DNA sequence: GTCGATGTTTAGCCCATGCTAAATTTGCGG
DNA sequence: CCGCAAATTTAGCATGGGCTAAACATCGAC
């Protein structure tokens, strides 16, 4: 049983996770797209997230407001140093969760989809446990 | 790498998960509190979630609107049959995620906090993998 | 039976995140 | 150089989910 804990602490954490989630996913995506194609446009993010270009524009404006990205009118979207750091961190964490799910035995498709949500709720402690599991499971006798 | 393409499917799934998340947590909490103390009041939920009583009232009104709960003015909050079904399902899933994290080796506190967010992003396939892991880990002399 | 503490509701506010429609800008092919 | 297509921006809308303040209802102590 989830014994008589202070549930409110857990729910506060979940709300905090959600408050930073979209920023993390966006900077990760911006970094990905810049690597793949040299620069990132709003239309690229709209396709990536499956939302309208207007939604992207406004989300990016929050990233700019919060110091994660910068843009010029009608120009590409670029990350600030702060944005790049967050992107690196988010990517590393996402990778661990993804590979952990694969190690657990789920399909690539499912690992890809589930990790997109799970990654934001994994504490340091759990992330380390996942990393240990990956290391432990990665047998040399694997193809 | 988080294999190529169609990230949009993953993000749509995450958005869908979040759209049902609060309802799931509320019906689970209402069910819990009813079991513990016989009936559930707004003030109990406010304490549980760490939000104001007004936020609870409005969230519960959405639950009523969507057929998960019913209330009378100044009365307790009760689940409909539909609400009870969702609560059972949410509790079972939450339990598996919680016990899975314990099996992975994280502390009770961390398992409690992390499972509160993770539970909503776990697909059927991943849930089954977690259950298998629990079962496999539970026996002391594994094969 | 009254009263005050406690709980609930109402009114009004905020921000994030989704949308469509329309205006504007850019950049390219001809 | 021009005009069109694609991209971006602006305007306006919706819902969810958080808040405080203040009005209102309920209920147990006295
Ligand atoms: Mn994500
Ligand atoms: Mn989430
Ligand atoms: Mn739950
Ligand atoms: Mn939850």
mmCIF file of C-alpha atoms (C1' of nucleotides) and ligand atoms in Angstrom:
data_model
loop_
_atom_site.group_PDB
_atom_site.id
_atom_site.type_symbol
_atom_site.label_atom_id
_atom_site.label_comp_id
_atom_site.label_asym_id
_atom_site.label_seq_id
_atom_site.Cartn_x
_atom_site.Cartn_y
_atom_site.Cartn_z
ATOM 1 C CA UNK A 1 0.000 0.000 0.000
ATOM 2 C CA UNK A 2 1.057 3.559 -0.568
ATOM 3 C CA UNK A 3 0.901 3.933 3.191
ATOM 4 C CA UNK A 4 -0.147 6.974 5.149
ATOM 5 C CA UNK A 5 2.206 9.346 3.451
ATOM 6 C CA UNK A 6 1.854 13.018 2.919
ATOM 7 C CA UNK A 7 0.207 12.712 -0.440
ATOM 8 C CA UNK A 8 0.287 16.450 -0.904
ATOM 9 C CA UNK A 9 4.053 16.357 -1.313
ATOM 10 C CA UNK A 10 3.742 13.957 -4.221
ATOM 11 C CA UNK A 11 1.080 16.007 -5.932
ATOM 12 C CA UNK A 12 3.053 19.197 -5.529
ATOM 13 C CA UNK A 13 6.005 17.487 -7.163
ATOM 14 C CA UNK A 14 3.852 16.313 -10.062
ATOM 15 C CA UNK A 15 2.559 19.846 -10.591
ATOM 16 C CA UNK A 16 6.104 21.188 -10.540
ATOM 17 C CA UNK A 17 7.180 18.522 -13.041
ATOM 18 C CA UNK A 18 4.392 19.525 -15.375
ATOM 19 C CA UNK A 19 5.279 23.187 -15.074
ATOM 20 C CA UNK A 20 8.693 22.544 -16.620
ATOM 21 C CA UNK A 21 7.766 19.681 -18.919
ATOM 22 C CA UNK A 22 6.939 21.569 -22.091
ATOM 23 C CA UNK A 23 10.032 23.759 -21.835
ATOM 24 C CA UNK A 24 12.188 20.647 -21.491
ATOM 25 C CA UNK A 25 10.579 18.941 -24.459
ATOM 26 C CA UNK A 26 10.864 22.079 -26.576
ATOM 27 C CA UNK A 27 14.522 22.787 -25.917
ATOM 28 C CA UNK A 28 15.316 19.138 -26.531
ATOM 29 C CA UNK A 29 13.407 19.277 -29.810
ATOM 30 C CA UNK A 30 14.991 22.565 -30.861
ATOM 31 C CA UNK A 31 18.424 21.119 -30.193
ATOM 32 C CA UNK A 32 17.583 17.931 -32.121
ATOM 33 C CA UNK A 33 16.264 19.826 -35.105
ATOM 34 C CA UNK A 34 19.223 22.202 -35.175
ATOM 35 C CA UNK A 35 21.550 19.208 -35.219
ATOM 36 C CA UNK A 36 19.584 17.476 -37.953
ATOM 37 C CA UNK A 37 18.944 20.348 -40.311
ATOM 38 C CA UNK A 38 21.144 23.220 -39.185
ATOM 39 C CA UNK A 39 18.345 25.439 -37.964
ATOM 40 C CA UNK A 40 14.963 25.210 -36.316
ATOM 41 C CA UNK A 41 11.802 26.936 -37.500
ATOM 42 C CA UNK A 42 8.395 27.125 -35.868
ATOM 43 C CA UNK A 43 6.982 24.890 -38.547
ATOM 44 C CA UNK A 44 9.450 22.150 -37.610
ATOM 45 C CA UNK A 45 8.281 22.230 -34.010
ATOM 46 C CA UNK A 46 4.633 22.267 -35.033
ATOM 47 C CA UNK A 47 5.190 19.061 -36.989
ATOM 48 C CA UNK A 48 7.239 17.496 -34.211
ATOM 49 C CA UNK A 49 4.663 18.143 -31.489
ATOM 50 C CA UNK A 50 1.534 17.796 -33.579
ATOM 51 C CA UNK A 51 0.223 21.230 -32.664
ATOM 52 C CA UNK A 52 -0.554 24.353 -34.655
ATOM 53 C CA UNK A 53 2.134 26.813 -35.611
ATOM 54 C CA UNK A 54 0.427 29.418 -33.455
ATOM 55 C CA UNK A 55 0.749 27.242 -30.396
ATOM 56 C CA UNK A 56 4.434 26.811 -31.160
ATOM 57 C CA UNK A 57 5.000 30.533 -31.573
ATOM 58 C CA UNK A 58 3.446 31.304 -28.234
ATOM 59 C CA UNK A 59 5.248 28.496 -26.447
ATOM 60 C CA UNK A 60 8.546 29.668 -27.899
ATOM 61 C CA UNK A 61 7.799 33.194 -26.739
ATOM 62 C CA UNK A 62 7.583 31.819 -23.205
ATOM 63 C CA UNK A 63 10.934 30.105 -23.740
ATOM 64 C CA UNK A 64 12.374 33.444 -24.814
ATOM 65 C CA UNK A 65 10.792 35.192 -21.866
ATOM 66 C CA UNK A 66 12.356 32.631 -19.521
ATOM 67 C CA UNK A 67 15.802 32.807 -21.098
ATOM 68 C CA UNK A 68 15.900 29.431 -22.845
ATOM 69 C CA UNK A 69 15.764 30.623 -26.441
ATOM 70 C CA UNK A 70 16.047 33.632 -28.665
ATOM 71 C CA UNK A 71 14.564 34.572 -32.004
ATOM 72 C CA UNK A 72 14.335 37.486 -34.362
ATOM 73 C CA UNK A 73 11.140 38.275 -36.234
ATOM 74 C CA UNK A 74 10.691 35.731 -39.015
ATOM 75 C CA UNK A 75 13.980 34.180 -38.054
ATOM 76 C CA UNK A 76 14.961 30.738 -36.806
ATOM 77 C CA UNK A 77 14.733 29.629 -33.193
ATOM 78 C CA UNK A 78 17.983 29.324 -31.289
ATOM 79 C CA UNK A 79 18.844 28.137 -27.800
ATOM 80 C CA UNK A 80 20.644 30.250 -25.256
ATOM 81 C CA UNK A 81 23.462 28.669 -23.234
ATOM 82 C CA UNK A 82 20.896 28.076 -20.505
ATOM 83 C CA UNK A 83 18.590 26.458 -23.045
ATOM 84 C CA UNK A 84 21.395 24.236 -24.302
ATOM 85 C CA UNK A 85 22.209 23.066 -20.795
ATOM 86 C CA UNK A 86 18.594 22.168 -20.159
ATOM 87 C CA UNK A 87 18.438 20.399 -23.511
ATOM 88 C CA UNK A 88 21.511 18.307 -22.723
ATOM 89 C CA UNK A 89 20.130 17.381 -19.355
ATOM 90 C CA UNK A 90 16.693 16.556 -20.729
ATOM 91 C CA UNK A 91 18.143 14.458 -23.531
ATOM 92 C CA UNK A 92 20.371 12.477 -21.195
ATOM 93 C CA UNK A 93 17.509 11.767 -18.834
ATOM 94 C CA UNK A 94 15.158 10.866 -21.683
ATOM 95 C CA UNK A 95 17.755 8.473 -23.086
ATOM 96 C CA UNK A 96 18.110 6.660 -19.806
ATOM 97 C CA UNK A 97 14.363 6.245 -19.417
ATOM 98 C CA UNK A 98 14.032 5.070 -23.008
ATOM 99 C CA UNK A 99 16.806 2.517 -22.768
ATOM 100 C CA UNK A 100 15.561 1.417 -19.384
ATOM 101 C CA UNK A 101 12.170 0.572 -20.868
ATOM 102 C CA UNK A 102 13.876 -1.362 -23.638
ATOM 103 C CA UNK A 103 15.873 -3.249 -21.018
ATOM 104 C CA UNK A 104 12.635 -4.020 -19.248
ATOM 105 C CA UNK A 105 11.520 -5.748 -22.402
ATOM 106 C CA UNK A 106 9.000 -3.437 -24.019
ATOM 107 C CA UNK A 107 8.959 -2.694 -27.737
ATOM 108 C CA UNK A 108 10.796 0.251 -29.248
ATOM 109 C CA UNK A 109 7.534 1.906 -30.162
ATOM 110 C CA UNK A 110 6.156 1.630 -26.639
ATOM 111 C CA UNK A 111 9.452 2.683 -25.069
ATOM 112 C CA UNK A 112 9.469 5.724 -27.302
ATOM 113 C CA UNK A 113 5.907 6.756 -26.464
ATOM 114 C CA UNK A 114 5.922 5.972 -22.734
ATOM 115 C CA UNK A 115 9.310 7.525 -22.095
ATOM 116 C CA UNK A 116 8.087 10.845 -23.474
ATOM 117 C CA UNK A 117 5.786 11.240 -20.481
ATOM 118 C CA UNK A 118 7.618 9.258 -17.824
ATOM 119 C CA UNK A 119 10.920 11.127 -18.194
ATOM 120 C CA UNK A 120 9.527 14.209 -16.451
ATOM 121 C CA UNK A 121 8.558 12.363 -13.284
ATOM 122 C CA UNK A 122 11.748 10.440 -12.632
ATOM 123 C CA UNK A 123 13.729 11.620 -9.610
ATOM 124 C CA UNK A 124 17.490 11.469 -9.359
ATOM 125 C CA UNK A 125 17.235 8.379 -7.227
ATOM 126 C CA UNK A 126 14.991 6.541 -9.657
ATOM 127 C CA UNK A 127 17.097 7.634 -12.605
ATOM 128 C CA UNK A 128 20.150 6.105 -10.964
ATOM 129 C CA UNK A 129 18.266 2.906 -10.305
ATOM 130 C CA UNK A 130 17.267 2.795 -13.974
ATOM 131 C CA UNK A 131 20.852 3.357 -15.059
ATOM 132 C CA UNK A 132 22.044 0.521 -12.822
ATOM 133 C CA UNK A 133 19.400 -1.745 -14.287
ATOM 134 C CA UNK A 134 20.492 -0.911 -17.822
ATOM 135 C CA UNK A 135 24.115 -1.590 -16.954
ATOM 136 C CA UNK A 136 23.225 -4.820 -15.210
ATOM 137 C CA UNK A 137 21.030 -6.004 -18.046
ATOM 138 C CA UNK A 138 23.470 -5.133 -20.818
ATOM 139 C CA UNK A 139 25.101 -8.529 -21.134
ATOM 140 C CA UNK A 140 28.188 -8.890 -23.325
ATOM 141 C CA UNK A 141 26.506 -11.908 -24.899
ATOM 142 C CA UNK A 142 24.109 -9.567 -26.626
ATOM 143 C CA UNK A 143 24.105 -9.225 -30.390
ATOM 144 C CA UNK B 1 18.661 6.955 -29.843
ATOM 145 C CA UNK B 2 14.976 7.603 -29.568
ATOM 146 C CA UNK B 3 14.521 6.355 -33.087
ATOM 147 C CA UNK B 4 13.453 8.562 -35.849
ATOM 148 C CA UNK B 5 10.212 10.242 -36.514
ATOM 149 C CA UNK B 6 6.733 10.574 -35.522
ATOM 150 C CA UNK B 7 7.434 12.156 -32.281
ATOM 151 C CA UNK B 8 4.027 13.748 -32.686
ATOM 152 C CA UNK B 9 2.318 10.501 -31.768
ATOM 153 C CA UNK B 10 4.164 10.394 -28.460
ATOM 154 C CA UNK B 11 3.335 13.975 -27.638
ATOM 155 C CA UNK B 12 -0.319 13.491 -28.480
ATOM 156 C CA UNK B 13 -0.378 10.546 -26.098
ATOM 157 C CA UNK B 14 1.230 12.590 -23.336
ATOM 158 C CA UNK B 15 -1.370 15.329 -23.804
ATOM 159 C CA UNK B 16 -4.141 12.755 -23.661
ATOM 160 C CA UNK B 17 -2.639 11.252 -20.497
ATOM 161 C CA UNK B 18 -2.583 14.648 -18.859
ATOM 162 C CA UNK B 19 -6.172 15.345 -19.847
ATOM 163 C CA UNK B 20 -7.351 12.403 -17.723
ATOM 164 C CA UNK B 21 -4.738 12.560 -15.002
ATOM 165 C CA UNK B 22 -6.457 14.783 -12.477
ATOM 166 C CA UNK B 23 -9.747 12.923 -12.784
ATOM 167 C CA UNK B 24 -7.946 9.648 -12.117
ATOM 168 C CA UNK B 25 -6.135 11.000 -9.092
ATOM 169 C CA UNK B 26 -9.315 12.548 -7.710
ATOM 170 C CA UNK B 27 -11.514 9.482 -8.016
ATOM 171 C CA UNK B 28 -8.746 7.389 -6.480
ATOM 172 C CA UNK B 29 -8.459 9.863 -3.607
ATOM 173 C CA UNK B 30 -12.221 10.075 -3.122
ATOM 174 C CA UNK B 31 -12.407 6.312 -2.974
ATOM 175 C CA UNK B 32 -9.486 6.163 -0.530
ATOM 176 C CA UNK B 33 -10.967 8.762 1.754
ATOM 177 C CA UNK B 34 -14.411 7.173 1.717
ATOM 178 C CA UNK B 35 -12.838 3.879 2.740
ATOM 179 C CA UNK B 36 -10.802 5.500 5.480
ATOM 180 C CA UNK B 37 -13.354 7.779 7.033
ATOM 181 C CA UNK B 38 -16.728 6.808 5.623
ATOM 182 C CA UNK B 39 -17.245 9.904 3.548
ATOM 183 C CA UNK B 40 -15.281 12.426 1.542
ATOM 184 C CA UNK B 41 -15.525 16.198 1.863
ATOM 185 C CA UNK B 42 -13.908 18.911 -0.225
ATOM 186 C CA UNK B 43 -11.680 19.807 2.668
ATOM 187 C CA UNK B 44 -10.256 16.272 2.721
ATOM 188 C CA UNK B 45 -9.304 16.535 -0.939
ATOM 189 C CA UNK B 46 -7.814 19.992 -0.465
ATOM 190 C CA UNK B 47 -5.524 18.593 2.211
ATOM 191 C CA UNK B 48 -4.693 15.506 0.165
ATOM 192 C CA UNK B 49 -3.708 17.440 -2.951
ATOM 193 C CA UNK B 50 -2.278 20.508 -1.298
ATOM 194 C CA UNK B 51 -4.582 22.901 -3.128
ATOM 195 C CA UNK B 52 -7.253 25.346 -2.008
ATOM 196 C CA UNK B 53 -10.773 24.235 -1.278
ATOM 197 C CA UNK B 54 -11.978 26.337 -4.187
ATOM 198 C CA UNK B 55 -9.781 24.447 -6.605
ATOM 199 C CA UNK B 56 -11.185 21.203 -5.247
ATOM 200 C CA UNK B 57 -14.758 22.378 -5.639
ATOM 201 C CA UNK B 58 -14.242 23.321 -9.243
ATOM 202 C CA UNK B 59 -12.363 20.147 -10.076
ATOM 203 C CA UNK B 60 -15.097 18.082 -8.466
ATOM 204 C CA UNK B 61 -17.688 19.964 -10.489
ATOM 205 C CA UNK B 62 -15.886 18.776 -13.613
ATOM 206 C CA UNK B 63 -15.996 15.240 -12.249
ATOM 207 C CA UNK B 64 -19.743 15.630 -11.768
ATOM 208 C CA UNK B 65 -20.128 17.103 -15.242
ATOM 209 C CA UNK B 66 -18.270 14.122 -16.698
ATOM 210 C CA UNK B 67 -20.217 11.541 -14.730
ATOM 211 C CA UNK B 68 -17.550 10.408 -12.271
ATOM 212 C CA UNK B 69 -19.034 11.823 -9.091
ATOM 213 C CA UNK B 70 -22.111 13.347 -7.579
ATOM 214 C CA UNK B 71 -22.729 15.757 -4.752
ATOM 215 C CA UNK B 72 -25.528 17.701 -3.125
ATOM 216 C CA UNK B 73 -25.026 21.251 -1.919
ATOM 217 C CA UNK B 74 -22.986 21.189 1.284
ATOM 218 C CA UNK B 75 -22.951 17.431 1.113
ATOM 219 C CA UNK B 76 -20.196 14.855 0.795
ATOM 220 C CA UNK B 77 -18.631 13.793 -2.498
ATOM 221 C CA UNK B 78 -19.573 10.394 -3.818
ATOM 222 C CA UNK B 79 -18.453 8.375 -6.793
ATOM 223 C CA UNK B 80 -20.778 7.123 -9.492
ATOM 224 C CA UNK B 81 -20.382 3.524 -10.696
ATOM 225 C CA UNK B 82 -18.299 4.910 -13.553
ATOM 226 C CA UNK B 83 -16.193 6.827 -11.046
ATOM 227 C CA UNK B 84 -15.693 3.705 -8.950
ATOM 228 C CA UNK B 85 -14.560 1.714 -11.960
ATOM 229 C CA UNK B 86 -12.014 4.379 -12.869
ATOM 230 C CA UNK B 87 -10.854 4.523 -9.246
ATOM 231 C CA UNK B 88 -10.304 0.757 -9.113
ATOM 232 C CA UNK B 89 -8.391 0.841 -12.342
ATOM 233 C CA UNK B 90 -6.288 3.814 -11.311
ATOM 234 C CA UNK B 91 -5.503 2.281 -7.936
ATOM 235 C CA UNK B 92 -4.451 -1.028 -9.437
ATOM 236 C CA UNK B 93 -2.188 0.658 -11.951
ATOM 237 C CA UNK B 94 -0.740 2.995 -9.320
ATOM 238 C CA UNK B 95 0.003 0.023 -7.074
ATOM 239 C CA UNK B 96 1.886 -1.786 -9.777
ATOM 240 C CA UNK B 97 4.007 1.247 -10.592
ATOM 241 C CA UNK B 98 4.693 1.849 -6.902
ATOM 242 C CA UNK B 99 5.700 -1.731 -6.174
ATOM 243 C CA UNK B 100 7.707 -1.835 -9.354
ATOM 244 C CA UNK B 101 9.791 1.114 -8.214
ATOM 245 C CA UNK B 102 10.329 -0.585 -4.863
ATOM 246 C CA UNK B 103 11.451 -3.720 -6.679
ATOM 247 C CA UNK B 104 13.854 -1.596 -8.676
ATOM 248 C CA UNK B 105 15.441 -0.627 -5.404
ATOM 249 C CA UNK B 106 14.324 2.910 -4.718
ATOM 250 C CA UNK B 107 13.169 4.095 -1.303
ATOM 251 C CA UNK B 108 9.533 4.053 -0.242
ATOM 252 C CA UNK B 109 9.438 7.816 -0.208
ATOM 253 C CA UNK B 110 10.792 8.126 -3.730
ATOM 254 C CA UNK B 111 8.592 5.313 -5.018
ATOM 255 C CA UNK B 112 5.606 7.083 -3.549
ATOM 256 C CA UNK B 113 6.431 10.456 -5.079
ATOM 257 C CA UNK B 114 7.629 9.290 -8.489
ATOM 258 C CA UNK B 115 4.807 6.792 -8.993
ATOM 259 C CA UNK B 116 2.253 9.571 -8.598
ATOM 260 C CA UNK B 117 3.370 11.115 -11.873
ATOM 261 C CA UNK B 118 4.642 8.062 -13.743
ATOM 262 C CA UNK B 119 1.449 6.027 -13.350
ATOM 263 C CA UNK B 120 -0.384 8.151 -15.906
ATOM 264 C CA UNK B 121 2.108 7.517 -18.685
ATOM 265 C CA UNK B 122 2.441 3.767 -18.434
ATOM 266 C CA UNK B 123 0.940 1.840 -21.331
ATOM 267 C CA UNK B 124 -0.611 -1.583 -21.013
ATOM 268 C CA UNK B 125 2.524 -3.152 -22.411
ATOM 269 C CA UNK B 126 4.832 -1.390 -19.971
ATOM 270 C CA UNK B 127 2.485 -2.128 -17.077
ATOM 271 C CA UNK B 128 2.675 -5.817 -17.889
ATOM 272 C CA UNK B 129 6.447 -5.645 -18.072
ATOM 273 C CA UNK B 130 6.486 -3.983 -14.649
ATOM 274 C CA UNK B 131 4.218 -6.660 -13.231
ATOM 275 C CA UNK B 132 6.471 -9.398 -14.581
ATOM 276 C CA UNK B 133 9.461 -7.701 -13.020
ATOM 277 C CA UNK B 134 7.729 -7.502 -9.658
ATOM 278 C CA UNK B 135 6.787 -11.170 -9.803
ATOM 279 C CA UNK B 136 10.262 -12.149 -10.879
ATOM 280 C CA UNK B 137 11.946 -10.083 -8.207
ATOM 281 C CA UNK B 138 9.580 -11.148 -5.458
ATOM 282 C CA UNK B 139 10.867 -14.719 -5.273
ATOM 283 C CA UNK B 140 14.108 -14.875 -3.284
ATOM 284 C CA UNK B 141 15.721 -17.751 -5.190
ATOM 285 C CA UNK B 142 15.299 -16.673 -8.755
ATOM 286 C CA UNK B 143 16.067 -18.947 -11.608
ATOM 287 C "C1'" DG C 1 -32.110 28.451 20.709
ATOM 288 C "C1'" DT C 2 -28.056 31.137 19.647
ATOM 289 C "C1'" DC C 3 -23.458 31.529 18.171
ATOM 290 C "C1'" DG C 4 -19.072 30.763 16.442
ATOM 291 C "C1'" DA C 5 -16.029 27.611 14.143
ATOM 292 C "C1'" DT C 6 -15.713 25.179 10.194
ATOM 293 C "C1'" DG C 7 -16.835 24.101 5.661
ATOM 294 C "C1'" DT C 8 -18.871 25.417 1.084
ATOM 295 C "C1'" DT C 9 -20.007 28.404 -2.552
ATOM 296 C "C1'" DT C 10 -19.572 32.465 -5.444
ATOM 297 C "C1'" DA C 11 -17.143 36.119 -7.707
ATOM 298 C "C1'" DG C 12 -13.275 37.440 -9.836
ATOM 299 C "C1'" DC C 13 -8.557 37.031 -10.919
ATOM 300 C "C1'" DC C 14 -4.240 34.687 -13.172
ATOM 301 C "C1'" DC C 15 -1.494 31.842 -16.500
ATOM 302 C "C1'" DA C 16 -0.565 27.790 -19.649
ATOM 303 C "C1'" DT C 17 -1.769 25.633 -23.624
ATOM 304 C "C1'" DG C 18 -4.692 24.322 -27.233
ATOM 305 C "C1'" DC C 19 -7.493 26.202 -31.535
ATOM 306 C "C1'" DT C 20 -9.015 29.025 -36.165
ATOM 307 C "C1'" DA C 21 -9.049 33.004 -39.126
ATOM 308 C "C1'" DA C 22 -6.870 36.746 -41.060
ATOM 309 C "C1'" DA C 23 -3.044 39.849 -41.825
ATOM 310 C "C1'" DT C 24 1.661 40.189 -42.800
ATOM 311 C "C1'" DT C 25 6.289 38.986 -44.249
ATOM 312 C "C1'" DT C 26 9.622 36.366 -46.657
ATOM 313 C "C1'" DG C 27 11.807 34.216 -50.226
ATOM 314 C "C1'" DC C 28 11.763 31.936 -54.691
ATOM 315 C "C1'" DG C 29 10.546 30.650 -59.439
ATOM 316 C "C1'" DG C 30 9.792 32.507 -63.513
ATOM 317 C "C1'" DC D 1 11.282 42.507 -60.597
ATOM 318 C "C1'" DC D 2 6.907 40.358 -59.490
ATOM 319 C "C1'" DG D 3 3.779 37.658 -57.725
ATOM 320 C "C1'" DC D 4 2.618 33.513 -55.292
ATOM 321 C "C1'" DA D 5 3.271 30.019 -51.740
ATOM 322 C "C1'" DA D 6 4.836 29.183 -47.436
ATOM 323 C "C1'" DA D 7 5.862 30.814 -43.033
ATOM 324 C "C1'" DT D 8 5.024 33.877 -39.299
ATOM 325 C "C1'" DT D 9 2.492 36.980 -36.575
ATOM 326 C "C1'" DT D 10 -1.682 38.939 -34.649
ATOM 327 C "C1'" DA D 11 -6.325 38.784 -32.919
ATOM 328 C "C1'" DG D 12 -9.609 36.398 -30.673
ATOM 329 C "C1'" DC D 13 -11.508 32.262 -28.544
ATOM 330 C "C1'" DA D 14 -11.772 28.084 -25.308
ATOM 331 C "C1'" DT D 15 -10.675 25.044 -21.359
ATOM 332 C "C1'" DG D 16 -8.086 23.464 -17.388
ATOM 333 C "C1'" DG D 17 -6.485 24.362 -13.200
ATOM 334 C "C1'" DG D 18 -4.331 27.321 -9.794
ATOM 335 C "C1'" DC D 19 -5.338 31.518 -6.386
ATOM 336 C "C1'" DT D 20 -7.802 35.052 -2.696
ATOM 337 C "C1'" DA D 21 -11.660 37.394 -0.688
ATOM 338 C "C1'" DA D 22 -16.078 37.405 0.796
ATOM 339 C "C1'" DA D 23 -20.676 35.586 1.300
ATOM 340 C "C1'" DC D 24 -23.232 31.861 2.931
ATOM 341 C "C1'" DA D 25 -24.587 27.406 5.252
ATOM 342 C "C1'" DT D 26 -24.111 23.844 8.745
ATOM 343 C "C1'" DC D 27 -23.567 21.922 13.080
ATOM 344 C "C1'" DG D 28 -21.963 21.176 17.712
ATOM 345 C "C1'" DA D 29 -21.050 23.613 22.203
ATOM 346 C "C1'" DC D 30 -23.050 26.018 25.302
HETATM 347 MN MN1 LIG E 1 8.786 14.509 -22.665
HETATM 348 MN MN1 LIG E 2 2.930 13.850 -16.611
HETATM 349 MN MN1 LIG E 3 -2.812 7.734 -8.283
HETATM 350 MN MN1 LIG E 4 -1.150 10.360 -10.090
#
